[in-house]
Tab-separated table of C-alpha atoms in Angstrom:
chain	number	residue	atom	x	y	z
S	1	UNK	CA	35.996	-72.977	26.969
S	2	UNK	CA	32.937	-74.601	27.874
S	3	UNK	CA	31.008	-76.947	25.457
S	4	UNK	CA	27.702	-77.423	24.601
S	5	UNK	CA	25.713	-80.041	22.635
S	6	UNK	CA	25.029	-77.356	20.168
S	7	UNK	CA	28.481	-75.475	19.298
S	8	UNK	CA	32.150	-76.204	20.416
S	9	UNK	CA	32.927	-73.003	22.025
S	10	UNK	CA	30.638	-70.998	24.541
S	11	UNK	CA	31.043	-67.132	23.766
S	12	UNK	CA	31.310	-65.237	26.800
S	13	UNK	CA	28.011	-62.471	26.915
S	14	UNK	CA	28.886	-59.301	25.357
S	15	UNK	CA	29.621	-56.600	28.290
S	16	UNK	CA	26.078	-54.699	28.060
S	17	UNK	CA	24.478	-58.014	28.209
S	18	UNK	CA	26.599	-59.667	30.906
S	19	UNK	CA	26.039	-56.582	33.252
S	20	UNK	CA	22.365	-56.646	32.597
S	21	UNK	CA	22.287	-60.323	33.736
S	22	UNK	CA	23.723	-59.683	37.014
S	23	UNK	CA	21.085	-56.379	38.094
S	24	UNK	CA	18.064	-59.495	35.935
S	25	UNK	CA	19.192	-62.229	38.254
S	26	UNK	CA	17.809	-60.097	41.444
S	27	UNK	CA	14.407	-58.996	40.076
S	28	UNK	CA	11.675	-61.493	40.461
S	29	UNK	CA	10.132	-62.623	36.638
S	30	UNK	CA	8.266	-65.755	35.301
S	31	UNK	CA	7.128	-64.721	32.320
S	32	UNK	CA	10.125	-62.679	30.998
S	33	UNK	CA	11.125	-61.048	27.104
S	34	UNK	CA	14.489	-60.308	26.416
S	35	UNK	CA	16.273	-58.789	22.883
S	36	UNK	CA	20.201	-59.935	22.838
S	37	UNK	CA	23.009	-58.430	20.989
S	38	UNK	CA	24.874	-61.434	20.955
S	39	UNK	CA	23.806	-65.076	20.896
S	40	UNK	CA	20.733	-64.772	23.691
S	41	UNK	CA	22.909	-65.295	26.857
S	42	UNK	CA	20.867	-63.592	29.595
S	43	UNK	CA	17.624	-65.319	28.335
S	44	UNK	CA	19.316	-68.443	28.611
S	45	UNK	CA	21.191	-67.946	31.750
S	46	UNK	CA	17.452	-66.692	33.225
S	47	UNK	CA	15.404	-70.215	32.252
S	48	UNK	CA	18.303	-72.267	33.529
S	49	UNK	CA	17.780	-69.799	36.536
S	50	UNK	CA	13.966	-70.418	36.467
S	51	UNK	CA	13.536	-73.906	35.033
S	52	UNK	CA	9.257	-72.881	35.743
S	53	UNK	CA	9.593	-69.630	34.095
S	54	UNK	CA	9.074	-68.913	30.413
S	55	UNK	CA	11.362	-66.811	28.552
S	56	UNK	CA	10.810	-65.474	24.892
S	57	UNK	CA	14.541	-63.898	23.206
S	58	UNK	CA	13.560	-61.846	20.034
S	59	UNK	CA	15.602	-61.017	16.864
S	60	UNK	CA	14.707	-59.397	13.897
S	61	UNK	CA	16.928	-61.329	11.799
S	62	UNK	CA	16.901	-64.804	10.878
S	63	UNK	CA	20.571	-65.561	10.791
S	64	UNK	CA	21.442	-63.743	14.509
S	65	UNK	CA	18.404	-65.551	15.795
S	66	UNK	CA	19.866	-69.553	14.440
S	67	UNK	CA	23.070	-68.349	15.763
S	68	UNK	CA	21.519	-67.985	19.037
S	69	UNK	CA	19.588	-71.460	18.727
S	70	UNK	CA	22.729	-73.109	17.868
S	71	UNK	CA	24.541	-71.690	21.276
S	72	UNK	CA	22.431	-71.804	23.718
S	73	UNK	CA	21.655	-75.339	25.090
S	74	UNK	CA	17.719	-77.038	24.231
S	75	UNK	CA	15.593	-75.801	27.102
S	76	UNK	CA	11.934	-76.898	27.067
S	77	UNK	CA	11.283	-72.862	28.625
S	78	UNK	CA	13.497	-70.810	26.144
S	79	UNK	CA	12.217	-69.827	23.067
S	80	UNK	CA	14.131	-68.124	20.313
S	81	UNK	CA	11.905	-66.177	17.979
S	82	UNK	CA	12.650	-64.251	14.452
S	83	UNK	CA	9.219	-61.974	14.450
S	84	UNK	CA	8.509	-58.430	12.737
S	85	UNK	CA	7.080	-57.583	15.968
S	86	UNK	CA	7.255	-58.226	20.395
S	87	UNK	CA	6.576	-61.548	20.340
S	88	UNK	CA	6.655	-62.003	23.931
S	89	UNK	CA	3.087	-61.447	24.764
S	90	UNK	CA	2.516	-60.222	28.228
S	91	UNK	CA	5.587	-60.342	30.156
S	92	UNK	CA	6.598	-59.509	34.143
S	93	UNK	CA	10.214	-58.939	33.105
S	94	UNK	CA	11.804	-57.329	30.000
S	95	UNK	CA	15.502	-57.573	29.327
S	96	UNK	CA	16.678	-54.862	26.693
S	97	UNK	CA	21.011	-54.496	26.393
S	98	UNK	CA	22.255	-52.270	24.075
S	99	UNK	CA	25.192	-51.527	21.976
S	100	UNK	CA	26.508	-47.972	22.529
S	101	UNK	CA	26.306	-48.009	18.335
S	102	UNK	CA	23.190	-48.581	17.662
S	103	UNK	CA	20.245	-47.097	16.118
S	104	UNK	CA	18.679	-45.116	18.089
S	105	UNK	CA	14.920	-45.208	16.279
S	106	UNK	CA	15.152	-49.350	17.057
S	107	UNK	CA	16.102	-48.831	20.551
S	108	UNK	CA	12.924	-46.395	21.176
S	109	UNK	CA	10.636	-48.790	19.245
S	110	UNK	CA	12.123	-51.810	21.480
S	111	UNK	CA	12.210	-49.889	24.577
S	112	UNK	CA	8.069	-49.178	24.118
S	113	UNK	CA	7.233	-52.741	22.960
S	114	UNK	CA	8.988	-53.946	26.591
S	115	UNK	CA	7.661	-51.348	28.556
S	116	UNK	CA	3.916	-52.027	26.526
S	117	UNK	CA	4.050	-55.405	27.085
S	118	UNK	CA	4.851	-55.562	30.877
S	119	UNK	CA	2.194	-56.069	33.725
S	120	UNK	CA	1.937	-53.291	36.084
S	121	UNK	CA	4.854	-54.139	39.111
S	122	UNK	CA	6.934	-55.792	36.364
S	123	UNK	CA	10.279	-54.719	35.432
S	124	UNK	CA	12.298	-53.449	32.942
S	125	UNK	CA	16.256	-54.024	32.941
S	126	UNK	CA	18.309	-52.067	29.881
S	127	UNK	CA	22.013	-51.621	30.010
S	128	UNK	CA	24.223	-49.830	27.612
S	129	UNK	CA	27.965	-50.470	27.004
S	130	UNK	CA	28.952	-46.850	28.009
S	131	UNK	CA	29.359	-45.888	31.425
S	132	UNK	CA	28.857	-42.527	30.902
S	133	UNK	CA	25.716	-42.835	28.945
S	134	UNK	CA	22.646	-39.980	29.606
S	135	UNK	CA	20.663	-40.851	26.311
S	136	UNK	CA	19.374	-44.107	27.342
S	137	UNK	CA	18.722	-42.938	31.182
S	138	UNK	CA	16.632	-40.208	29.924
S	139	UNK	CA	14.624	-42.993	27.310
S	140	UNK	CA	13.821	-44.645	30.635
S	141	UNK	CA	12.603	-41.231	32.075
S	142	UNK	CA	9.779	-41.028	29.315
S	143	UNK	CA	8.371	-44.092	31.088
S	144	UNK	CA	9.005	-43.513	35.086
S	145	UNK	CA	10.332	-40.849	36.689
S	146	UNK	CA	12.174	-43.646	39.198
S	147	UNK	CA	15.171	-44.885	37.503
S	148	UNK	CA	17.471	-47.457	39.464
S	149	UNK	CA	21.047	-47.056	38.132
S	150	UNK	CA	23.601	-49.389	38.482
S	151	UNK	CA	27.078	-48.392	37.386
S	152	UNK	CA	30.336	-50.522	36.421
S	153	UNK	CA	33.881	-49.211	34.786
S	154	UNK	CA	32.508	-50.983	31.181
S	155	UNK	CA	28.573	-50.848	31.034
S	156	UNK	CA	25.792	-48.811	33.132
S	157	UNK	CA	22.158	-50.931	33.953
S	158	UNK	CA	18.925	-49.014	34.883
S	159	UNK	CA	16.038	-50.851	35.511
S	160	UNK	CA	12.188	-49.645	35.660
S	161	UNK	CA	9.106	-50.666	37.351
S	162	UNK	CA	6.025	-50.472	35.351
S	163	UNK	CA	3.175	-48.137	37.359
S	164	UNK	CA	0.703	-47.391	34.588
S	165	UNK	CA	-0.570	-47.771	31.267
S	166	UNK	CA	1.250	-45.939	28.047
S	167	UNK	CA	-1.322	-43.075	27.414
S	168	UNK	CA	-0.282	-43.546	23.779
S	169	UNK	CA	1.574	-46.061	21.568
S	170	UNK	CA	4.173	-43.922	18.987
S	171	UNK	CA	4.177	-45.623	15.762
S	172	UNK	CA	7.674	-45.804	14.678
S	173	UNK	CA	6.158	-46.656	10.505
S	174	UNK	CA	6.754	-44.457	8.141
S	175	UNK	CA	5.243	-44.689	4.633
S	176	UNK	CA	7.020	-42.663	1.683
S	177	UNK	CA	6.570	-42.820	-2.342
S	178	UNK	CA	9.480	-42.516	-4.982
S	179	UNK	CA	9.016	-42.457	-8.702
S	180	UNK	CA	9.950	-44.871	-10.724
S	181	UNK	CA	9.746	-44.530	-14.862
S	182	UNK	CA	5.744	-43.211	-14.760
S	183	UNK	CA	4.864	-44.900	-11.682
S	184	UNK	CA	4.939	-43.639	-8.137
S	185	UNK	CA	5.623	-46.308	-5.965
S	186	UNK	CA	5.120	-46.406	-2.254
S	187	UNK	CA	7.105	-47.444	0.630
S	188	UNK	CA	6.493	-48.407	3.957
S	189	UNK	CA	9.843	-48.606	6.141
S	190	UNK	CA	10.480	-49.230	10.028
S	191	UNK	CA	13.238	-48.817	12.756
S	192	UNK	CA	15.636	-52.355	12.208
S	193	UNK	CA	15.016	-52.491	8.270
S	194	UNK	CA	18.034	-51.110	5.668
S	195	UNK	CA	17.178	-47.330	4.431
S	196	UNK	CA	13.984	-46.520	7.010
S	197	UNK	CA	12.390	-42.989	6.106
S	198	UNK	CA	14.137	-42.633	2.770
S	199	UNK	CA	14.629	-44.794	-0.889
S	200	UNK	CA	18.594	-45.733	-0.557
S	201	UNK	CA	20.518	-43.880	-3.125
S	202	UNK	CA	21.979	-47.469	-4.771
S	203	UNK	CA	18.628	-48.620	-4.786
S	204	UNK	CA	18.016	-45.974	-7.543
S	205	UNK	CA	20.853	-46.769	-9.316
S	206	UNK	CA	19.935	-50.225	-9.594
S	207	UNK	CA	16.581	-49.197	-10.733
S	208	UNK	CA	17.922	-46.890	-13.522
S	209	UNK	CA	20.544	-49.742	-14.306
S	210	UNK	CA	17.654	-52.481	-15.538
S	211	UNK	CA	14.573	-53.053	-16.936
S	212	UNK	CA	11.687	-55.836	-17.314
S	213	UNK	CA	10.422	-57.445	-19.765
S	214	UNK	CA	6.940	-59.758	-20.040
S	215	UNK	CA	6.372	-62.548	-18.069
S	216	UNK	CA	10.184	-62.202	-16.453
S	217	UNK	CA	10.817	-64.012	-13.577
S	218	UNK	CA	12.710	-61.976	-11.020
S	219	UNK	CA	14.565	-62.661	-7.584
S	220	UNK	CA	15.390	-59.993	-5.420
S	221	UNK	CA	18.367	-60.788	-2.894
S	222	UNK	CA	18.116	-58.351	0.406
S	223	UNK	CA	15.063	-57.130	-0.418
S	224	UNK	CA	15.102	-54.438	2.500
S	225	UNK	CA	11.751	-52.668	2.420
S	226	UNK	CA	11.082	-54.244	-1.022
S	227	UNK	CA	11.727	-51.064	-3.059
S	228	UNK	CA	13.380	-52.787	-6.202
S	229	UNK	CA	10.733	-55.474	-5.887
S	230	UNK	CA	8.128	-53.228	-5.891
S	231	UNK	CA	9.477	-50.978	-8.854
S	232	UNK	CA	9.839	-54.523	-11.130
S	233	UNK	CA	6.549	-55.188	-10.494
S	234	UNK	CA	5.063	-51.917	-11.293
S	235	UNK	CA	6.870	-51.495	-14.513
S	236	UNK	CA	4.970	-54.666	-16.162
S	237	UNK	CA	2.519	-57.086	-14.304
S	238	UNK	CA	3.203	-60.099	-16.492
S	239	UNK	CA	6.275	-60.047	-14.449
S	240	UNK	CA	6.944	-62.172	-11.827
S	241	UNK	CA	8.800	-61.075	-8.737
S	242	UNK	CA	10.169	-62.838	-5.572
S	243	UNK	CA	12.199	-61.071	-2.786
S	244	UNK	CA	13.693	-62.698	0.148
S	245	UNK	CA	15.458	-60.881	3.064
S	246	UNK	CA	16.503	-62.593	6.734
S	247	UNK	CA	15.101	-59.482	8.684
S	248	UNK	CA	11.285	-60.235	9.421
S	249	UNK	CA	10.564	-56.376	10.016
S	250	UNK	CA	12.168	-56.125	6.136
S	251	UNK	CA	9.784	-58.899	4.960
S	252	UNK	CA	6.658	-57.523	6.923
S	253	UNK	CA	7.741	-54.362	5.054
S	254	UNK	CA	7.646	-55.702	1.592
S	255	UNK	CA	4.600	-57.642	2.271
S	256	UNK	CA	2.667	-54.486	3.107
S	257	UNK	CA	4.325	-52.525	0.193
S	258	UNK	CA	3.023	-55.170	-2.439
S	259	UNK	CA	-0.461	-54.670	-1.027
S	260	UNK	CA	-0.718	-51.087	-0.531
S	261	UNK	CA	0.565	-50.526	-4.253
S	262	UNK	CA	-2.044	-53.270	-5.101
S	263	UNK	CA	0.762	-55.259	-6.935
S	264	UNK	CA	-0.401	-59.202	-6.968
S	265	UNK	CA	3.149	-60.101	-9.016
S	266	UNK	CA	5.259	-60.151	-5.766
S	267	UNK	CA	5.826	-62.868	-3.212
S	268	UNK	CA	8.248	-62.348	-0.299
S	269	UNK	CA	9.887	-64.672	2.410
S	270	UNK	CA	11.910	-65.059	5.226
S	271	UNK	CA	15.235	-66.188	4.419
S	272	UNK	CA	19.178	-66.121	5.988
S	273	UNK	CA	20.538	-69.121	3.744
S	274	UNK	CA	19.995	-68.129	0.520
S	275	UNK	CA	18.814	-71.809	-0.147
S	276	UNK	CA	15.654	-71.063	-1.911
S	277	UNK	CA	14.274	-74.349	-3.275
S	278	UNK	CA	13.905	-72.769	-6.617
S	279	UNK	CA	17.173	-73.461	-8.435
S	280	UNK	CA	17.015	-72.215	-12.455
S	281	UNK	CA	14.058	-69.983	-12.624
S	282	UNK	CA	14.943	-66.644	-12.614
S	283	UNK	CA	15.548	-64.367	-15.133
S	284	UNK	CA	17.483	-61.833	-13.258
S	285	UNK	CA	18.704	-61.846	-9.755
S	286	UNK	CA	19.016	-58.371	-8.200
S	287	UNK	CA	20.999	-57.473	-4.940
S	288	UNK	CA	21.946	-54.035	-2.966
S	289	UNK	CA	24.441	-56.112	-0.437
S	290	UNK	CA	25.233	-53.997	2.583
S	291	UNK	CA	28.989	-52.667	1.956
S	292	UNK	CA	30.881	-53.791	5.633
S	293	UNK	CA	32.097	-56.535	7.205
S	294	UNK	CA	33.925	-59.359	5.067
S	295	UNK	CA	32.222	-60.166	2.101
S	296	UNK	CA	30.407	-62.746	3.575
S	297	UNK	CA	26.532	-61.471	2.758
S	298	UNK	CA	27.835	-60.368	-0.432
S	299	UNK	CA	29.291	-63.902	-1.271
S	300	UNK	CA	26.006	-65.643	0.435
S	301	UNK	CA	24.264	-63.083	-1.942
S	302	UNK	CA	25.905	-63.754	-5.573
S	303	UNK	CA	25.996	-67.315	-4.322
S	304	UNK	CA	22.487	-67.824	-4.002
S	305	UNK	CA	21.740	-65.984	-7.306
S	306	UNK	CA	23.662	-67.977	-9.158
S	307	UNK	CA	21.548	-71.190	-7.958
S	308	UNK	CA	18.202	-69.499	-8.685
S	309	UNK	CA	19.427	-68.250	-11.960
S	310	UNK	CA	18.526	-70.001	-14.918
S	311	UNK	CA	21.514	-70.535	-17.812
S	312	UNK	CA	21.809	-67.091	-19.003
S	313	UNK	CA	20.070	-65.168	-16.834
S	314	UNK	CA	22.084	-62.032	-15.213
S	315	UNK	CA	23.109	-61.128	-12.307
S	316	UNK	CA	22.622	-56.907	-11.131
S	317	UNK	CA	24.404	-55.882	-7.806
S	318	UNK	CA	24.941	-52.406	-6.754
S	319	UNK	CA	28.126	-51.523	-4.762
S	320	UNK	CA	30.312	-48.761	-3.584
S	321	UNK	CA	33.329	-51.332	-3.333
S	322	UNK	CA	33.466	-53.124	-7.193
S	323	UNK	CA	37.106	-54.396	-6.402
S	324	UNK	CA	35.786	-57.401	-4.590
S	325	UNK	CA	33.085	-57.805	-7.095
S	326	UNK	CA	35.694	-57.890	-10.011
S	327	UNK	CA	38.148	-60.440	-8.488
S	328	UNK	CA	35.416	-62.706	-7.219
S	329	UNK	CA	32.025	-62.705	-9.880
S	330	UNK	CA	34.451	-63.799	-12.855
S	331	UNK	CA	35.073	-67.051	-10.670
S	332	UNK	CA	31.123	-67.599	-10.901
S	333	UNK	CA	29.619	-65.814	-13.737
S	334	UNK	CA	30.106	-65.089	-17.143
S	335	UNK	CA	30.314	-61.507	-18.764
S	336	UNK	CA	30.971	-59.883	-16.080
S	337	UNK	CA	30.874	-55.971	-16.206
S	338	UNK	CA	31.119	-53.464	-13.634
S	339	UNK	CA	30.707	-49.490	-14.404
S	340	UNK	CA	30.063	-46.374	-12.250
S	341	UNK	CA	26.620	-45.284	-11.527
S	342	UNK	CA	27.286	-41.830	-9.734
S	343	UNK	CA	28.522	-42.612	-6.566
S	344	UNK	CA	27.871	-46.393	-6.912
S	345	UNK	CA	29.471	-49.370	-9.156
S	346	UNK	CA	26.643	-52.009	-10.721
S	347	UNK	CA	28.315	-55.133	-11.397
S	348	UNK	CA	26.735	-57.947	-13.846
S	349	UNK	CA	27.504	-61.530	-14.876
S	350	UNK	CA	25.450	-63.901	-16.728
S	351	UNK	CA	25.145	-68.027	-15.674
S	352	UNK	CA	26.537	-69.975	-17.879
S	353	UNK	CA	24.061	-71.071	-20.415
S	354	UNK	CA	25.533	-74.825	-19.908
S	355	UNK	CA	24.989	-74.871	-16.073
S	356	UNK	CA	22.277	-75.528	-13.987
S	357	UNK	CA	22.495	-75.735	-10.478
S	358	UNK	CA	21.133	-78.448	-7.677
């Protein structure tokens, strides 16, 4: 294990990303933006490479992108950035890996933001952990006819060289409405952001599941494309509604939701802690965790609502797995209920009306 200043123990690059810096390494780049799926290896291993160079690693989520600040070591030409958007600017070199399981709307939408943003000459390096992967090598294709493939037993890289100008730029937005009690609400939802091109069927549960009531204070945990923000809001504008998610595409999202809807009763941030600075104001905290993993967003979830929470105000979560939720909210909450909602559970608690949190 190798340590750094910033963590005790240097992951290794994932496989797509660690073949991709090998095929990076030979192509000439000193402006250069890279994506990671891991904790932004190649960009790093490139500006130790090229100390004069300046290299941009994008995330779409806040809590991937600290990870990635916390690995890699301080360097005065690496910068880590959570953006909705390519925040690379202008770049000579583009760096895309790619997990075999991803989704495939993202990877387009990233593959034209590198491509767009590259000077004519410069180069575009994307590798795929499946060896025997067409998909990706015809992606490429859309953009030059010239694909260089390099293959290994674990990972295939292709790399591009930019000769013209995209004719057009596909947006990858989609806007939809839903209805919600009399209102019709719309949506606006991209690749990278929970549920894009249609409401999420536990969304609508959750909606069915509560109501508002004047001048409520609301925080919405995982706000995704802000649909259960945006449904408070429209259902009494005395209300006030806050929504927080750690994916900047999701909080671009919501943003542009509030103000195409003409709602002025929702505010939305950036945020992978869950550490608000507004401990005991809410009303109700509502939250559609994602159902994988180990618990740990759902626990940063009912965590953080019971800081923001005032005394007795409730706690909504919709779920397809309520074990967890009934061995774990009792520990936190008071009341706690959980019932089925078609194919969902909503669980509830209320905060103590003696507590208040710091």
């Amino acid at each position: 294990m190798i340590e750094t200043s910033n963590t005790s123990v240097r992951l290794p690059a994932r496989i797509e990303e660690q073949r991709l810096i090998e095929i990076a390494m030979s192509l000439p780049g000193q402006k250069i933006g890279a994506v990671s799926v891991g904790r932004g290896q190649a960009a790093e291993q490139l500006a130790i490479d090229r100390s004069d160079a300046e290299v941009v690693c994008w995330y779409l989520d806040g809590y991937q992108a600290n990870l990635a600040k916390q690995h890699v070591d301080p360097l005065p030409n690496l910068t880590i950035a959570c953006e909705a958007d390519w925040p690379a600017g202008e770049c000579d070199l583009t760096i895309i890996p790619i997990s075999k399981g991803g989704e495939a709307e993202l990877t387009r939408d990233v593959l034209q933001s590198a491509y767009h943003h590259l000077v004519i000459g410069g180069y575009l390096v994307a590798s795929v952990d499946n060896p025997q992967d067409r998909w990706l090598h015809e992606q490429l294709k859309n953009y030059e006819k010239s694909v260089k493939v390099r293959s290994f037993e674990d990972a295939i890289v292709y790399f591009i060289q930019k000769t013209t100008e995209l004719k057009k730029i596909k947006d990858f937005t989609c806007e939809l409405s839903f209805r919600d009690c009399e209102a019709t609400i719309r949506l606006i939802t991209r690749p990278g952001v929970f549920s894009h091109r249609q409401l999420d069927n536990g969304t609508r549960q959750i909606l069915d599941a509560i109501d508002v009531f004047p001048e409520a204070k609301l925080v919405d945990i995982g706000c995704g494309s802000g649909a259960i923000a945006l449904g408070m809001a429209a259902r009494d504008p005395s209300a006030k509604i806050v929504a927080f998610d750690s994916n900047a595409r999701a909080v671009w999202c919501a943003k542009q939701g509030a103000v195409l809807n003409g709602f002025e009763n929702v505010d939305v941030g950036l945020n992978c802690t869950g550490e608000y600075g507004m401990a005991n104001q809410f009303d109700m905290a509502l939250a559609n965790p994602p159902y994988f993993a180990d618990f740990r967003i759902a626990r940063l979830f009912i965590d953080a609502a019971k800081r923001s929470l005032r005394p007795g105000g409730r706690l909504v979560v919709v779920t397809k797995q309520p074990k967890w939720y009934e061995e774990n909210m009792p520990e936190l909450f008071n009341d706690v209920e959980v019932f089925e909602s078609r194919r969902y559970h909503i669980a509830s608690g209320t905060k103590a009306m003696h507590e208040e949190s710091t």
